[in-house]
Short mmCIF file of C-alpha atoms in Angstrom, two decimals:
data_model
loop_
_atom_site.label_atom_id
_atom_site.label_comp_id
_atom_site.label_asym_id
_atom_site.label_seq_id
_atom_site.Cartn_x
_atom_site.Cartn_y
_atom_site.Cartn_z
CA UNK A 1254 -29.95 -9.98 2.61
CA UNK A 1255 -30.42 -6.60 0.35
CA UNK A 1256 -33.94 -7.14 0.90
CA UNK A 1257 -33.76 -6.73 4.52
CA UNK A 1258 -31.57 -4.43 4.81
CA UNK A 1259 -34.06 -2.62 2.71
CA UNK A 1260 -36.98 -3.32 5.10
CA UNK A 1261 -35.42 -2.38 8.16
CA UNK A 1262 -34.38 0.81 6.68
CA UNK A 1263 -37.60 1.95 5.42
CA UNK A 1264 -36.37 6.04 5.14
CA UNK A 1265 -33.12 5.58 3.72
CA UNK A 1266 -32.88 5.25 -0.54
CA UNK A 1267 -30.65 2.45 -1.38
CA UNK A 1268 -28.45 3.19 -4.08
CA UNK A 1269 -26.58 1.18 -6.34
CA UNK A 1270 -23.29 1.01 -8.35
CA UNK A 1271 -21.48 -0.97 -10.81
CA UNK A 1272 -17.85 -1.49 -10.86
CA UNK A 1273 -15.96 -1.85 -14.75
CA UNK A 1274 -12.73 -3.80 -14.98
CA UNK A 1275 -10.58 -3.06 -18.01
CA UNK A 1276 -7.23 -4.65 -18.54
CA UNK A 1277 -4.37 -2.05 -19.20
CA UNK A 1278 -2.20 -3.26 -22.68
CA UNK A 1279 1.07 -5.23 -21.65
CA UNK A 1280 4.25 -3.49 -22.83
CA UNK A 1281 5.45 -6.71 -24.54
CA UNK A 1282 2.21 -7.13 -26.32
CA UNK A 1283 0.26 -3.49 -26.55
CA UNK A 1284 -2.39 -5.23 -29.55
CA UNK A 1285 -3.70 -7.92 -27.21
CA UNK A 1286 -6.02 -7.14 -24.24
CA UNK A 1287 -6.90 -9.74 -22.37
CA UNK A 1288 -10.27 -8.48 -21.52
CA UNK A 1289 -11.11 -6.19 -24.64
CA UNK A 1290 -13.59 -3.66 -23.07
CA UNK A 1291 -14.68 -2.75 -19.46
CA UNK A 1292 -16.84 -5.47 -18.21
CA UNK A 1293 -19.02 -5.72 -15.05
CA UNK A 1294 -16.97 -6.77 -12.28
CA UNK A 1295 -19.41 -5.66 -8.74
CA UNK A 1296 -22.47 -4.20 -8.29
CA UNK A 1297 -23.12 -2.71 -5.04
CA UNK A 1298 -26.10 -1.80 -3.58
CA UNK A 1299 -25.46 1.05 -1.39
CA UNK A 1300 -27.36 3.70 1.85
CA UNK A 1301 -25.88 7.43 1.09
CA UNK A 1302 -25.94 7.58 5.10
CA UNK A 1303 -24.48 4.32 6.20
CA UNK A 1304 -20.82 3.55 5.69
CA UNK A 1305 -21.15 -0.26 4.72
CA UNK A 1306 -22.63 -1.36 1.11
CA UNK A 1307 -24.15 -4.91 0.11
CA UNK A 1308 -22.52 -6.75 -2.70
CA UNK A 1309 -25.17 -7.67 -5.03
CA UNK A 1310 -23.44 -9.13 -7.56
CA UNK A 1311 -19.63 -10.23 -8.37
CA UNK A 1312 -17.90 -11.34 -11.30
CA UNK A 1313 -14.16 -12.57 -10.76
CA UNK A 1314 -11.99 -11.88 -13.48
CA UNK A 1315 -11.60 -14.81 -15.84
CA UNK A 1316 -8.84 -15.22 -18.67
CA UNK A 1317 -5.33 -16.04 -18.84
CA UNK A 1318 -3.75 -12.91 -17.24
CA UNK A 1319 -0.21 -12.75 -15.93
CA UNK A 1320 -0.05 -12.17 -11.91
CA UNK A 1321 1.71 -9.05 -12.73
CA UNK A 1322 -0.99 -7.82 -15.35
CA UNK A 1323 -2.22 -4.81 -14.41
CA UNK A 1324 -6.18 -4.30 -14.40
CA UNK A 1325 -8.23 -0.84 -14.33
CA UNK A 1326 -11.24 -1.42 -11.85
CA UNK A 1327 -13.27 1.82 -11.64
CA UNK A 1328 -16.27 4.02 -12.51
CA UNK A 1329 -17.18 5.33 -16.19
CA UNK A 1330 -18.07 8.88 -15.66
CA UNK A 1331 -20.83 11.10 -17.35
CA UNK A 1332 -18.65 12.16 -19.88
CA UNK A 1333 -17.60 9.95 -22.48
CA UNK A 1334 -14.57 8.13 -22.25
CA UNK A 1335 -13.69 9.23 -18.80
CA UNK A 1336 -12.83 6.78 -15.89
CA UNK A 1337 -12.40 7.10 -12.43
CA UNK A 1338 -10.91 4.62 -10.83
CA UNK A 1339 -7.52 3.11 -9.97
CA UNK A 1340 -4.69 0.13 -11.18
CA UNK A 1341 -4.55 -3.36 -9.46
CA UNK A 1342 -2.48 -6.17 -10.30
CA UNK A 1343 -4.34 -8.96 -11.37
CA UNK A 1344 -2.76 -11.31 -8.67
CA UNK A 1345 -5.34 -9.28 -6.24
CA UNK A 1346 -7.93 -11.50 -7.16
CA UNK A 1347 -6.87 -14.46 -5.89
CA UNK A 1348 -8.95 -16.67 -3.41
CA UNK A 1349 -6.07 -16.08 -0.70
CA UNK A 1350 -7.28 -12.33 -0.20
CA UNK A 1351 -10.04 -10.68 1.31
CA UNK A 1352 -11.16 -7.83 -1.40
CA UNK A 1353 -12.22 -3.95 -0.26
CA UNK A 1354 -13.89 -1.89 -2.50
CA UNK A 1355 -14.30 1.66 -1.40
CA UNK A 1356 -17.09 3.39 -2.85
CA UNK A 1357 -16.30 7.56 -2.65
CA UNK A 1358 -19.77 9.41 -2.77
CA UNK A 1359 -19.75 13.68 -3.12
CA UNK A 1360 -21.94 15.52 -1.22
CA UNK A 1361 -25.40 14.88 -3.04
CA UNK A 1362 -24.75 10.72 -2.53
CA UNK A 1363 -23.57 9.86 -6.27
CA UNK A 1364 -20.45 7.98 -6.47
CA UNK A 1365 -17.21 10.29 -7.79
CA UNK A 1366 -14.63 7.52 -7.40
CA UNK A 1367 -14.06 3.74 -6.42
CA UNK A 1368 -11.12 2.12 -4.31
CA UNK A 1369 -9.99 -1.25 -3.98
CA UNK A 1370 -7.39 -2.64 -1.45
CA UNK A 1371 -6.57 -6.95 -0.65
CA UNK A 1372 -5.43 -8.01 2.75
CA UNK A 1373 -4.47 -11.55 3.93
CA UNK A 1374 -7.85 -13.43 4.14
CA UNK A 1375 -9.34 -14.38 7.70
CA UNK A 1376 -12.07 -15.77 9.26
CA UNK A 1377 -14.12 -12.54 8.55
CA UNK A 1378 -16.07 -12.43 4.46
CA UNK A 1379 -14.28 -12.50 1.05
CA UNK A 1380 -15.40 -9.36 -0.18
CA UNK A 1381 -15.90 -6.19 1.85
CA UNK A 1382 -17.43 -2.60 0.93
CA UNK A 1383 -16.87 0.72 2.06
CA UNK A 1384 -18.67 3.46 1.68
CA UNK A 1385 -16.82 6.77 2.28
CA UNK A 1386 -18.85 10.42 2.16
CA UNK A 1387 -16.94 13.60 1.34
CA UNK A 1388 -16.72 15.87 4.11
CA UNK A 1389 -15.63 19.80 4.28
CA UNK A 1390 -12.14 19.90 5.04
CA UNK A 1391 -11.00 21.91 8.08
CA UNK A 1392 -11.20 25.16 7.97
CA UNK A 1393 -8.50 27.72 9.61
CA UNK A 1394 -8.98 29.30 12.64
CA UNK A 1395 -8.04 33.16 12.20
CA UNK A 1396 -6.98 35.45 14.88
CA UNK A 1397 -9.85 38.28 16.32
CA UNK A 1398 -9.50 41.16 14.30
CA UNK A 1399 -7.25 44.00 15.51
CA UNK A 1400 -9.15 46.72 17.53
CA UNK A 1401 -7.87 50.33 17.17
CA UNK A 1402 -8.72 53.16 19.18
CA UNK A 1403 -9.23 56.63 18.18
CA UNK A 1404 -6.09 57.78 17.54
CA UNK A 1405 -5.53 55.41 14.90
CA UNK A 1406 -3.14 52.62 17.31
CA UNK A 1407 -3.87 49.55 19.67
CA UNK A 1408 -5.45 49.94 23.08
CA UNK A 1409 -2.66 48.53 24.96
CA UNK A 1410 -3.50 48.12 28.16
CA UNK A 1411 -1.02 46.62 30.61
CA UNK A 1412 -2.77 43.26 32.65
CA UNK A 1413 -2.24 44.12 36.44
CA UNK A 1414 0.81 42.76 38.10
CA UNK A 1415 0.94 41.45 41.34
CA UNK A 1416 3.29 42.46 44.18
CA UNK A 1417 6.32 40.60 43.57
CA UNK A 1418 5.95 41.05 39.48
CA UNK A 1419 6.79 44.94 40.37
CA UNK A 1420 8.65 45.17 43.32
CA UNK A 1421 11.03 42.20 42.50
CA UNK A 1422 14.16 44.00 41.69
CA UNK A 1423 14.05 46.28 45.29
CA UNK A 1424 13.56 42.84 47.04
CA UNK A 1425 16.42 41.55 45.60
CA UNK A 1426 18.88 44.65 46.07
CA UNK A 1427 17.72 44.30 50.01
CA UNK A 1428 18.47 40.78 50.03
CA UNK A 1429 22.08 41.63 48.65
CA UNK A 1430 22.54 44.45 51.29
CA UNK A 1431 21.41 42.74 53.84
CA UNK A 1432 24.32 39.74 53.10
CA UNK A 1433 26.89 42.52 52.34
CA UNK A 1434 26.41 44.33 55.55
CA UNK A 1435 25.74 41.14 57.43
CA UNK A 1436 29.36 39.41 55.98
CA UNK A 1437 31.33 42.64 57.45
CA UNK A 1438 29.92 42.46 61.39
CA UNK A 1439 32.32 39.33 61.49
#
């Protein structure tokens, strides 16, 4: 399947990233680690410019691991001993939910950070992958810049009013005389 997605995309370089899982130290028992050191858990083969990946490879985790152990599943960065990545329980893993893995690229295509989410599995595949770019946020939109005239203040000029915007208040003292002197004739 990678290899023709591969074909059919002849311009596009296909990436690829592995995903570590790490298991965090339980609070009853902080010496033991179930699994000792970050292991391979996914590899995905991923386009920079498409928003789907391919799962190339996938490695459950295996051990005996309380539902409510939690488990680091991430990225090791450049630098040494950093990792980027987030916590899941380790009950995430089981064959009743579909697994999402979001792979966050920057803006030359290299991965920064990985996601993972579980839903109720359907009729659709076991194991999903996103790939998210990072876009510019928005940007504010400023006001025009105020305009000053010579002397040093605003040109305010007055918009045009029509006839009844002006002459409103004369129209209305009529109206009034015209019911005042109409109510004595009676």
């Amino acid at each position: 399947m990678l290899l023709s997605k591969l074909i059919l995309l002849p311009a596009a370089v296909a990436s690829s990233v592995t995903v570590y899982m790490h298991s965090v130290p339980s609070t009853s028992s902080p010496q033991t680690a179930v699994i000792p050191s970050p292991i391979p858990l996914v590899q995905i083969s991923y386009d920079a410019d498409q928003t789907t990946g391919t799962i190339v490879s996938y490695t459950p985790p295996q051990g005996s691991y309380a539902p409510d152990h939690l488990l680091r599943i991430g990225l090791h960065g450049n630098k040494e001993g950093t990792w980027m990545g987030i916590l899941a329980s380790a009950a995430s893993f089981a064959e009743v939910y579909t697994k999402k893995f979001v792979v966050h690229l920057d803006e030359k295509g290299e991965p920064y950070h990985v996601g993972f989410s579980t839903s109720d599995k359907g009729v659709g595949e076991e194991l999903e992958v996103l790939v998210v770019r990072k876009e510019a946020g928005p940007k504010p939109v400023l006001n025009k810049p105020v305009v000053l005239n010579a002397d040093g203040r605003i040109d305010s000029k007055e918009p045009e009013k029509s006839f009844l915007q002006k002459y409103w208040w004369m129209i209305a003292i009529f109206l009034v005389v015209q019911l005042v002197a109409g109510g004595g004739k009676e």
